[in-house]
PDB file of C-alpha atoms and ligand atoms in Angstrom:
ATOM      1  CA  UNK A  29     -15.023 -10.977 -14.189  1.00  0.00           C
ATOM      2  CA  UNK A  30     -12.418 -13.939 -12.805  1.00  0.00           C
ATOM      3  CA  UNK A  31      -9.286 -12.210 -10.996  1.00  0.00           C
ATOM      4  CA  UNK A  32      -6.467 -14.381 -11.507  1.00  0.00           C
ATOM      5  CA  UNK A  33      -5.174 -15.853  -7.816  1.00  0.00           C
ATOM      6  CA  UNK A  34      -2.820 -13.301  -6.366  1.00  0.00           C
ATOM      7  CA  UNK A  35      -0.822 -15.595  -4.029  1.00  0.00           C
ATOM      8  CA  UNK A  36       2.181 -12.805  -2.668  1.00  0.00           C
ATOM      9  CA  UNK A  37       1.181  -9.323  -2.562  1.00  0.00           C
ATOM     10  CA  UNK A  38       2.069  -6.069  -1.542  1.00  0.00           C
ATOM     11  CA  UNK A  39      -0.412  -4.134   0.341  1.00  0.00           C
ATOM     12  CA  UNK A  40      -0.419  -0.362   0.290  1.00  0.00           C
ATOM     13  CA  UNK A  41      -1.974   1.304   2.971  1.00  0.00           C
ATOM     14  CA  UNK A  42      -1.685   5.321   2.897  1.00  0.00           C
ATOM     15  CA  UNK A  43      -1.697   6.670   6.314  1.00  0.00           C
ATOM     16  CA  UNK A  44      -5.418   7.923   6.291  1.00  0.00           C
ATOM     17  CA  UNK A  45      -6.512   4.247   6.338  1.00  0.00           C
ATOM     18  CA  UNK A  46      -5.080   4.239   9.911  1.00  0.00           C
ATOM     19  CA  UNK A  47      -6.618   7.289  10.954  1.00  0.00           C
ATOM     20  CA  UNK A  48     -10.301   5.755  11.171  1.00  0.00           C
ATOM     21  CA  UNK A  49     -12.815   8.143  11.694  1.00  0.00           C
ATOM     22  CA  UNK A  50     -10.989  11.191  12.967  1.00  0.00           C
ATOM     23  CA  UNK A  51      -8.681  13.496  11.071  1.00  0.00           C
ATOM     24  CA  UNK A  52      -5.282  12.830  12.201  1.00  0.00           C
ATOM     25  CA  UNK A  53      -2.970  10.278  13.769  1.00  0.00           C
ATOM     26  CA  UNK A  54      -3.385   6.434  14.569  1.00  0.00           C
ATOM     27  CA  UNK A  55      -6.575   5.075  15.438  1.00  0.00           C
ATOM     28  CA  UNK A  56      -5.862   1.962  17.509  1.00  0.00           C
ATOM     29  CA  UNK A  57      -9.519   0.481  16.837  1.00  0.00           C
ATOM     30  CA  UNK A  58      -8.882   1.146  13.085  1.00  0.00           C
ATOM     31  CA  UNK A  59      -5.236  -0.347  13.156  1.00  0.00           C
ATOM     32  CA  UNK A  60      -6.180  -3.225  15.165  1.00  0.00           C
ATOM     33  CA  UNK A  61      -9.375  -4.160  12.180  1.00  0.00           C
ATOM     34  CA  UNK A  62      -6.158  -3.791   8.997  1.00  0.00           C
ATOM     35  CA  UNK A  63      -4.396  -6.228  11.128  1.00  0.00           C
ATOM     36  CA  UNK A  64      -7.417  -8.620  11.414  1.00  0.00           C
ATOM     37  CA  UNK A  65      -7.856  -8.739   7.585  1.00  0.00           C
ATOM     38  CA  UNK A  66      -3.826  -9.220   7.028  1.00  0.00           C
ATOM     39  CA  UNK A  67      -4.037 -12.058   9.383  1.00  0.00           C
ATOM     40  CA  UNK A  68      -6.966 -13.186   7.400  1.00  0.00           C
ATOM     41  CA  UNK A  69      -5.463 -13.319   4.542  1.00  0.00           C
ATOM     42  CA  UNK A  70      -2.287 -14.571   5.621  1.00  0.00           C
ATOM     43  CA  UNK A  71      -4.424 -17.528   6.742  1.00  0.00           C
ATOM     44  CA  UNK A  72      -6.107 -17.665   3.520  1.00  0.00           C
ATOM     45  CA  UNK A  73      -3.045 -18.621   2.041  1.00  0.00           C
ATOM     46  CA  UNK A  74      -1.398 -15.541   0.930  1.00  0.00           C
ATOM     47  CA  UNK A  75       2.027 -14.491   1.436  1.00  0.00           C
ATOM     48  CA  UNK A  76       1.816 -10.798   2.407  1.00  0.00           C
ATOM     49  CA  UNK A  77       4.543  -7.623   2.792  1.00  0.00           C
ATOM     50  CA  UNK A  78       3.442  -4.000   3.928  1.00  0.00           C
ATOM     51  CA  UNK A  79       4.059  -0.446   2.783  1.00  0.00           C
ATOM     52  CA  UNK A  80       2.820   2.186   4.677  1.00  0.00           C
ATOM     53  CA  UNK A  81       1.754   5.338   4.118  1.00  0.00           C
ATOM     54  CA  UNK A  82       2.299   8.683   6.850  1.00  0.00           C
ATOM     55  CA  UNK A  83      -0.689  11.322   5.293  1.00  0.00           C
ATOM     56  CA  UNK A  84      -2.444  10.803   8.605  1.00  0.00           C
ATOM     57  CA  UNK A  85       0.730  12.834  10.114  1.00  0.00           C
ATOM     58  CA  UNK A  86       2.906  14.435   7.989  1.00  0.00           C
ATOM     59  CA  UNK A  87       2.974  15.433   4.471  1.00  0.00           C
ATOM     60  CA  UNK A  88       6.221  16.767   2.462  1.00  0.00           C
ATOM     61  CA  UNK A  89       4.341  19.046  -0.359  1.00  0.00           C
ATOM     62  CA  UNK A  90       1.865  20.409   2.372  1.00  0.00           C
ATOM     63  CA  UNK A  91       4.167  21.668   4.774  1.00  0.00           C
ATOM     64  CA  UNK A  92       6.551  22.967   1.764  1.00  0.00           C
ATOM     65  CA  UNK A  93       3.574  25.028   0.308  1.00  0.00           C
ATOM     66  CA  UNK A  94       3.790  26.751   4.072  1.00  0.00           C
ATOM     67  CA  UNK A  95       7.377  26.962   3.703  1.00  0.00           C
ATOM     68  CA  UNK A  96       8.739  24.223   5.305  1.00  0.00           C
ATOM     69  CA  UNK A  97      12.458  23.519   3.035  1.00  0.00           C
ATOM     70  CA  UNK A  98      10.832  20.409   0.942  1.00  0.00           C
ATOM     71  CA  UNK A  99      13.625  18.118   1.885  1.00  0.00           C
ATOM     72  CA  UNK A 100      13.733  18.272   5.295  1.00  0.00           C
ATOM     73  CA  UNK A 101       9.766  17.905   5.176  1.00  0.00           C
ATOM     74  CA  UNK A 102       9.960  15.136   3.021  1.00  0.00           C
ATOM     75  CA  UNK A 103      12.361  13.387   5.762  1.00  0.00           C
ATOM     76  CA  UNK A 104       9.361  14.438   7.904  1.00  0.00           C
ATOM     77  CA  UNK A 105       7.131  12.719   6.152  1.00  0.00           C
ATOM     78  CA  UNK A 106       8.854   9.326   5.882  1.00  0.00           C
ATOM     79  CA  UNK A 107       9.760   9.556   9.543  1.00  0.00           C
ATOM     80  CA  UNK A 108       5.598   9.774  10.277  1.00  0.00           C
ATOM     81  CA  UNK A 109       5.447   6.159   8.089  1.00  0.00           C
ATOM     82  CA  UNK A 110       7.841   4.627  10.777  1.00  0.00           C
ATOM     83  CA  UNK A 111       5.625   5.345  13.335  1.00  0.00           C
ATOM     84  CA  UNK A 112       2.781   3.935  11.380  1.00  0.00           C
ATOM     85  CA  UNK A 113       4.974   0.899  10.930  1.00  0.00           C
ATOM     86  CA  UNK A 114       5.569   0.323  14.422  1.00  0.00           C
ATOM     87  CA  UNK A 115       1.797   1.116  14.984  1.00  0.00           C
ATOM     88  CA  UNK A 116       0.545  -1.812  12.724  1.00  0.00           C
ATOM     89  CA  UNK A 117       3.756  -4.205  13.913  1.00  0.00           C
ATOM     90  CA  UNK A 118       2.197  -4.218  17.525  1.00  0.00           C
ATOM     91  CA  UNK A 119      -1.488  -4.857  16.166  1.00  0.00           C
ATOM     92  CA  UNK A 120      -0.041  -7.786  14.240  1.00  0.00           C
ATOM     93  CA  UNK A 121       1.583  -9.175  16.903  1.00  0.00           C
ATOM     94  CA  UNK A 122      -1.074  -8.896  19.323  1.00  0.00           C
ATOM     95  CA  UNK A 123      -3.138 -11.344  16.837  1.00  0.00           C
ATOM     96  CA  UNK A 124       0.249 -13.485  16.779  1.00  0.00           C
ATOM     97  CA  UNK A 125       1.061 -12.121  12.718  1.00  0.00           C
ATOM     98  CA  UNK A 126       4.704 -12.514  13.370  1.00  0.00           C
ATOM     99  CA  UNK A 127       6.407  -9.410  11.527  1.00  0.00           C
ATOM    100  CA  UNK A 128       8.990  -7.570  10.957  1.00  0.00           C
ATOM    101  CA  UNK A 129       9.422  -3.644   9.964  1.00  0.00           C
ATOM    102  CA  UNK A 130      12.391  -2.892   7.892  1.00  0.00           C
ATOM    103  CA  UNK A 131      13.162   0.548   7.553  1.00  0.00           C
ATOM    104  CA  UNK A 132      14.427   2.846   4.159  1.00  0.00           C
ATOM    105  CA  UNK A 133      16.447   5.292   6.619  1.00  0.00           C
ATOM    106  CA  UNK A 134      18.399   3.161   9.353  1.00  0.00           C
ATOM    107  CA  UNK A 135      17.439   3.346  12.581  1.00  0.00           C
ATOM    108  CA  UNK A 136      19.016   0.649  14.555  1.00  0.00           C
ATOM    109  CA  UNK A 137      17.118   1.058  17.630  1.00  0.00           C
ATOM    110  CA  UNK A 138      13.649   0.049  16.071  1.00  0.00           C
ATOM    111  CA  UNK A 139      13.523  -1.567  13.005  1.00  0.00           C
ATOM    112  CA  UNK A 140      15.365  -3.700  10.651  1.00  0.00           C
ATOM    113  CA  UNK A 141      17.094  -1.428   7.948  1.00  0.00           C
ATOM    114  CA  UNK A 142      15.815  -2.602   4.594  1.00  0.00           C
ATOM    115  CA  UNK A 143      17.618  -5.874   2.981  1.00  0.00           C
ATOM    116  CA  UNK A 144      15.938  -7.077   0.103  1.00  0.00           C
ATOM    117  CA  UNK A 145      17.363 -10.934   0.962  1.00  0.00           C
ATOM    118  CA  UNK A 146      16.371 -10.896   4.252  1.00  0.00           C
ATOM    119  CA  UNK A 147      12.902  -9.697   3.876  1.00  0.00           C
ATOM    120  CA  UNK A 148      12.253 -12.533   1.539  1.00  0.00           C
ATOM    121  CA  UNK A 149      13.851 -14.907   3.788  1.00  0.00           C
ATOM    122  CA  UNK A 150      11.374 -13.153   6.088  1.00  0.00           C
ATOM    123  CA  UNK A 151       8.073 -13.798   3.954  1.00  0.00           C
ATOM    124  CA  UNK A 152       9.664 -17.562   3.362  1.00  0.00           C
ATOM    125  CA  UNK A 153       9.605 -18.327   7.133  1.00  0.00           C
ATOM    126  CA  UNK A 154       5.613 -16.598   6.950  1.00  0.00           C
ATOM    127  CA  UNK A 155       6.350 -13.290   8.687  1.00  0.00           C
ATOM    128  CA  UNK A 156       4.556  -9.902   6.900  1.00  0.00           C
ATOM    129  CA  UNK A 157       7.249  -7.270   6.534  1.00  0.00           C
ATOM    130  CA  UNK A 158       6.438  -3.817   7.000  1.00  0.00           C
ATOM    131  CA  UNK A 159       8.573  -1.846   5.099  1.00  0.00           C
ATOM    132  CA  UNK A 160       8.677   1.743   6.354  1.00  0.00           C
ATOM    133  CA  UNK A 161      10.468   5.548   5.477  1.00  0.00           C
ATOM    134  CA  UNK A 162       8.968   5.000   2.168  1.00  0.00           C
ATOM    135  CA  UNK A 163      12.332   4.313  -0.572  1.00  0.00           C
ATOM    136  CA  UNK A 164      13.965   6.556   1.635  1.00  0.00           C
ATOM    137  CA  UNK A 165      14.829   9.267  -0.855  1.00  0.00           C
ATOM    138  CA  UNK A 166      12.582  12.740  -0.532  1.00  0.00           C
ATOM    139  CA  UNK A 167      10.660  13.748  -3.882  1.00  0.00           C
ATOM    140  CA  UNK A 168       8.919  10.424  -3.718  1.00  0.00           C
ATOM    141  CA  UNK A 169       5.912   9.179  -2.390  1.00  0.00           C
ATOM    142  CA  UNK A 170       5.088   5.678  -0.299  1.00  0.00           C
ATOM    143  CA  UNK A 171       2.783   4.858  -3.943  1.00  0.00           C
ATOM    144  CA  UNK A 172       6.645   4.838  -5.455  1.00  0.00           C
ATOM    145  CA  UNK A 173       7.884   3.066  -2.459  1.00  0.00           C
ATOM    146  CA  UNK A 174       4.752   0.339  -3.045  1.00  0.00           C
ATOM    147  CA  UNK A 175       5.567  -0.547  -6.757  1.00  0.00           C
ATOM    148  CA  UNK A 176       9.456  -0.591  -6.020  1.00  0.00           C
ATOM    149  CA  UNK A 177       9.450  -3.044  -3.384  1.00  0.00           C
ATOM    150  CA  UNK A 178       6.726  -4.930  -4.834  1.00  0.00           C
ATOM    151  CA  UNK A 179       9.167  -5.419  -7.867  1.00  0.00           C
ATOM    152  CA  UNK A 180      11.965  -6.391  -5.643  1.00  0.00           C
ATOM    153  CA  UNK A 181      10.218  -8.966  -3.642  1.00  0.00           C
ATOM    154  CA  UNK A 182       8.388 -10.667  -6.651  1.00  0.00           C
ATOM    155  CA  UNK A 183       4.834  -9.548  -5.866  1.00  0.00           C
ATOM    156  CA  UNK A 184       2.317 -11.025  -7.918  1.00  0.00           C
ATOM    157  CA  UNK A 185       0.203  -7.703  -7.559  1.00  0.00           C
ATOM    158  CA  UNK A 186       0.143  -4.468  -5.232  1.00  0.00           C
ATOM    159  CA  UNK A 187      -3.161  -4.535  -3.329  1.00  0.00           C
ATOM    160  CA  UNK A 188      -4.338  -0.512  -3.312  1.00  0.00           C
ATOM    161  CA  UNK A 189      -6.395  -0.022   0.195  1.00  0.00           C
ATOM    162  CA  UNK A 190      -8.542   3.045  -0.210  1.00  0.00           C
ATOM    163  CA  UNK A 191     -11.888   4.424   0.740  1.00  0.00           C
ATOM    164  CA  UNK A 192     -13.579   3.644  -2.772  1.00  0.00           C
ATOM    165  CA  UNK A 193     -13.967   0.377  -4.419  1.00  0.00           C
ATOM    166  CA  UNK A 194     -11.763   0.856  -7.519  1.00  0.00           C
ATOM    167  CA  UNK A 195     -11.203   3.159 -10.437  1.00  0.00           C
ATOM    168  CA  UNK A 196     -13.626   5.197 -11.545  1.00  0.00           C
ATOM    169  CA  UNK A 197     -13.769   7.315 -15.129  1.00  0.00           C
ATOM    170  CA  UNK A 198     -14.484  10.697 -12.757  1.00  0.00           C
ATOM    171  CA  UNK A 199     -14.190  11.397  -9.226  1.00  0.00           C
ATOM    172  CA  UNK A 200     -17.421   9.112  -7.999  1.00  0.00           C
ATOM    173  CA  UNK A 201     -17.240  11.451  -4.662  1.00  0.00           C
ATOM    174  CA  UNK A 202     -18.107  14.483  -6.985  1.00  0.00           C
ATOM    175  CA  UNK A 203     -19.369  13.503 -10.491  1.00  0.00           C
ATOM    176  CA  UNK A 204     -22.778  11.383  -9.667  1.00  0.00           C
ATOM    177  CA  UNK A 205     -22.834   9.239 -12.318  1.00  0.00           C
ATOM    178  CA  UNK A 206     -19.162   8.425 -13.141  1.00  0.00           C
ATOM    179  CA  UNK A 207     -18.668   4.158 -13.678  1.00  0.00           C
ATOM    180  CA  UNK A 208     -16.371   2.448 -12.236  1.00  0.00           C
ATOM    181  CA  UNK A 209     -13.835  -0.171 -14.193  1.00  0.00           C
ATOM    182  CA  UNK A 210     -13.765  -3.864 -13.938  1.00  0.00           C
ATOM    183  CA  UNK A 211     -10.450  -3.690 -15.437  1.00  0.00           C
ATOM    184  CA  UNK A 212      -8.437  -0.780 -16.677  1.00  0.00           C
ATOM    185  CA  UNK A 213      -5.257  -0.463 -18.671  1.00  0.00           C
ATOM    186  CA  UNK A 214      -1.672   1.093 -16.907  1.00  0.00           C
ATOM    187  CA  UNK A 215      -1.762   3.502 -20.509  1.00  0.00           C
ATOM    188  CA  UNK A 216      -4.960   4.496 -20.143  1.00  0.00           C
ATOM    189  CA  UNK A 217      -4.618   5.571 -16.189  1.00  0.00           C
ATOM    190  CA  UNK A 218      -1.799   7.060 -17.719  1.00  0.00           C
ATOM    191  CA  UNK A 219      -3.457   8.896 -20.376  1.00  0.00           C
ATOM    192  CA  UNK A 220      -6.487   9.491 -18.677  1.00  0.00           C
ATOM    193  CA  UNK A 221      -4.598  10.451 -15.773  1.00  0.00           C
ATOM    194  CA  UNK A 222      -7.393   8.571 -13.652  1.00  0.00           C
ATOM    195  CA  UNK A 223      -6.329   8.858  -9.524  1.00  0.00           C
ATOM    196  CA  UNK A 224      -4.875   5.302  -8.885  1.00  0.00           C
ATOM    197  CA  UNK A 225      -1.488   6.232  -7.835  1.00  0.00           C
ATOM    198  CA  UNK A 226       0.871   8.826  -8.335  1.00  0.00           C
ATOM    199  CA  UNK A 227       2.182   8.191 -12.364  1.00  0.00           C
ATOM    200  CA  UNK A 228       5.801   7.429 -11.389  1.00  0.00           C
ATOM    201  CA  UNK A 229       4.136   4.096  -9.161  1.00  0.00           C
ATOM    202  CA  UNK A 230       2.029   3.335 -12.458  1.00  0.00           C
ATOM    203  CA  UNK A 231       4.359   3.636 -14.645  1.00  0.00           C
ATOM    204  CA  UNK A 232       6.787   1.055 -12.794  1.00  0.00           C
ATOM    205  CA  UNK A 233       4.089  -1.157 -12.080  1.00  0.00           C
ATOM    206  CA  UNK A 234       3.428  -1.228 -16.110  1.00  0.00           C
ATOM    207  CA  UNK A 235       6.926  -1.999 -16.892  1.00  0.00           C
ATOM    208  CA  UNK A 236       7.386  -4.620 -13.958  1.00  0.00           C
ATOM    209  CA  UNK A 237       3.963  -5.979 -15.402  1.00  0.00           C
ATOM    210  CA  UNK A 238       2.609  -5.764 -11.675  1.00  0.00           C
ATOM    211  CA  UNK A 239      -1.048  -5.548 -11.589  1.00  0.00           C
ATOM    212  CA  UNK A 240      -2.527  -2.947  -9.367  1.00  0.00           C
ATOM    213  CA  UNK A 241      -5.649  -3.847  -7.512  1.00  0.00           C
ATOM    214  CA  UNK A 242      -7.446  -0.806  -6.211  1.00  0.00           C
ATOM    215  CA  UNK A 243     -10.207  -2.094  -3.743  1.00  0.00           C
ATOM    216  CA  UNK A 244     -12.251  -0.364  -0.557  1.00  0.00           C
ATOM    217  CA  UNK A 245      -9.904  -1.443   2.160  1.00  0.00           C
ATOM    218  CA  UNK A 246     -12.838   0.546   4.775  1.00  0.00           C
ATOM    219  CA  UNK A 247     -15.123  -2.080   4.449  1.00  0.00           C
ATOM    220  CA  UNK A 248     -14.544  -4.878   6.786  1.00  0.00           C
ATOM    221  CA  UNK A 249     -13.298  -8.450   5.334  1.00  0.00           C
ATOM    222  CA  UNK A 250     -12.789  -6.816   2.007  1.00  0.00           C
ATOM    223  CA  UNK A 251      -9.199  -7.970   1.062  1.00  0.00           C
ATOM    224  CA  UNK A 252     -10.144 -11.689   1.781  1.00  0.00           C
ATOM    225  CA  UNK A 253     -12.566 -11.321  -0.691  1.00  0.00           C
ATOM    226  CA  UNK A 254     -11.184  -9.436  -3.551  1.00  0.00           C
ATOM    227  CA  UNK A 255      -8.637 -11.756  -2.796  1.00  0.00           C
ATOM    228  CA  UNK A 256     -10.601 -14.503  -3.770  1.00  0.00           C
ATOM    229  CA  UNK A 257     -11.556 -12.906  -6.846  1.00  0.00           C
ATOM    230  CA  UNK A 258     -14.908 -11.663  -5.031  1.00  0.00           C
ATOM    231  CA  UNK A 259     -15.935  -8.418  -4.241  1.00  0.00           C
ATOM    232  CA  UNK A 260     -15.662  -4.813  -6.054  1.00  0.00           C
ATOM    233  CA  UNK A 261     -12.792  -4.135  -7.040  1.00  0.00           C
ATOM    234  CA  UNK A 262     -10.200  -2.825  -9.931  1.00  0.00           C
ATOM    235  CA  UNK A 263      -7.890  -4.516 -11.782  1.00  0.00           C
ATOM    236  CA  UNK A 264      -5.153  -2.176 -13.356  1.00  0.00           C
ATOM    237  CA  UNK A 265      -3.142  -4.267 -15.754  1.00  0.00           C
ATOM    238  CA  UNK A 266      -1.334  -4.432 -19.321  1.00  0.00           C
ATOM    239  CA  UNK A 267      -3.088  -4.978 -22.065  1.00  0.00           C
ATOM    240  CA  UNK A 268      -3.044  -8.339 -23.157  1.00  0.00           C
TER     241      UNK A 268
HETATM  242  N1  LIG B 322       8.042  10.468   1.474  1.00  0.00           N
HETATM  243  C1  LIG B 322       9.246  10.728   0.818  1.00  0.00           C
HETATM  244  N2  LIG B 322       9.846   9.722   0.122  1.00  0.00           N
HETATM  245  C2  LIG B 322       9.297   8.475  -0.007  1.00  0.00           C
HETATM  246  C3  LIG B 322       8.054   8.232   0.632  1.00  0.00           C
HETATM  247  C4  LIG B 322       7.452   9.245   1.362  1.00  0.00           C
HETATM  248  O1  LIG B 322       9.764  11.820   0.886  1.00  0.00           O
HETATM  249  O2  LIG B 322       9.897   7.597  -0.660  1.00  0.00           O
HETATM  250  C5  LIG B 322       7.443  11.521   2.325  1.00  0.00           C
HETATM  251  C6  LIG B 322       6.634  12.562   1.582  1.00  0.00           C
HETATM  252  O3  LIG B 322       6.860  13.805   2.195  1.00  0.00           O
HETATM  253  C7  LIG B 322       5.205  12.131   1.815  1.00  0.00           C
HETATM  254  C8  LIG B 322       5.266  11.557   3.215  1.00  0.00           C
HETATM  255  O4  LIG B 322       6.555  10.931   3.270  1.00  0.00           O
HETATM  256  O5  LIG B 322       4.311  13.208   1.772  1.00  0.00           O
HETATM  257  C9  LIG B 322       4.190  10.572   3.563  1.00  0.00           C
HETATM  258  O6  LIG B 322       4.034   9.619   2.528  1.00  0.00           O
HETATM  259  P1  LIG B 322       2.741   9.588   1.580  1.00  0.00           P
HETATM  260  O7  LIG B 322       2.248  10.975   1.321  1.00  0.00           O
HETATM  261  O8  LIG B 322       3.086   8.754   0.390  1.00  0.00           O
HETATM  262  O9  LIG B 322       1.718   8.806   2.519  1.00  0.00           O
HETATM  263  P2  LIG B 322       0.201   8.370   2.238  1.00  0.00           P
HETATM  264  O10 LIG B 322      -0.432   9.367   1.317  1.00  0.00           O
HETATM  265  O11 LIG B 322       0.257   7.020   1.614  1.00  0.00           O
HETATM  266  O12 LIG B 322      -0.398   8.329   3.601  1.00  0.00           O
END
């Protein structure tokens, strides 16, 4: 399959991706490795921004189920992605990525708060901006957050990091021999309701025309390739 050249993206990366091998928090190893392959692509050629997710922290619907008020655990939530932010800010600038984390909820002290302009006058002058606290509204998730400033910043595609490489007709962790797609349509994720992202991120990435690649962001030197149009990888798109 050729993968049309993605040259500015948006790259989602959900808290767990941070967490590395344990089961909570930041992993400065793992954060250290995402901020070797951003450089790498960077220097590849690609113009790159950054949503992060805060799973590896806090989660919104799992402390409501235990009774946590939603809202306040959604603000929670967001406020975990900040840290994760600020996290992968100081392993890019350690490699010299200069970057910038713009925040959804203001917080004067340690980020930027979100402007659209300037964080494409940000990615003109080659900096990766982070953009943290999620759209800053509870009742969403950083997956919404993804495709909406994607759209904003005229992203080519939204890069999905997970730990599988791409979409898969069934759960490949429990159904043995569910196939994975080359290429999948937004309707039938929809329909199908196949795990990309949460539906409200799919169904703006459909009618922003965004494609959504969904590739193994674990593996090491992965989003260079898939990139490149190598590697495994899924390509979630209209249909032509
Ligand atoms: N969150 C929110 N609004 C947003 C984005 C995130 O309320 O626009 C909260 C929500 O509680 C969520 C938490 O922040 O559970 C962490 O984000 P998410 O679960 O999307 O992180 P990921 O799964 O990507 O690590």
């Amino acid at each position: 399959m050729t993968r049309p050249r993605f040259n500015r993206i948006l790259l989602k990366l959900s808290g767990e991706a941070l967490m590395g091998e344990g089961q909570f928090g930041i992993d400065p190893d793992t954060t250290s490795r995402l901020a070797g392959e951003i450089k790498q692509a960077q220097e590849a050629g690609h113009e790159l921004c950054v949503v992060v997710g805060g799973g590896n922290i806090f989660r919104g619907l799992a402390a409501a189920a235990k009774g946590f008020d939603r809202t306040s655990a959604d603000y929670m939530g967001m406020l975990a992605t900040v840290m994760n932010a600020l996290a992968m800010q100081n392993a890019l600038e350690k490699i010299g990525v200069d970057t910038r984390v713009q925040s959804a909820i203001p917080m004067a002290s340690v980020s930027e708060p979100y402007i659209r302009r300037r964080a494409m006058r940000h990615m003109e002058k080659g900096r990766v901006v982070i953009f943290a606290a999620g759209t800053g509204n509870p009742f969403f998730t950083t997956d919404t957050a993804a495709a909406l400033r994607a759209a904003e910043m005229g992203c080519d595609a939204l890069f999905k990091g997970t730990s599988v490489d791409g979409v898969y007709n069934a759960d490949p962790k429990k159904v043995r021999d569910a196939t994975r797609y080359d290429q999948v349509s937004f309707s039938r994720v929809l329909s199908d309701d196949l795990k990309v992202m949460d539906a409200s991120a799919v169904a703006l990435c459909r009618d922003n025309n965004i494609p959504i690649v969904v590739f193994n962001i674990r593996e090491q030197g992965n989003l260079v390739r898939v990139l490149a149009g190598e590697g495994v990888a899924t390509i979630v798109r209209n249909e032509e």
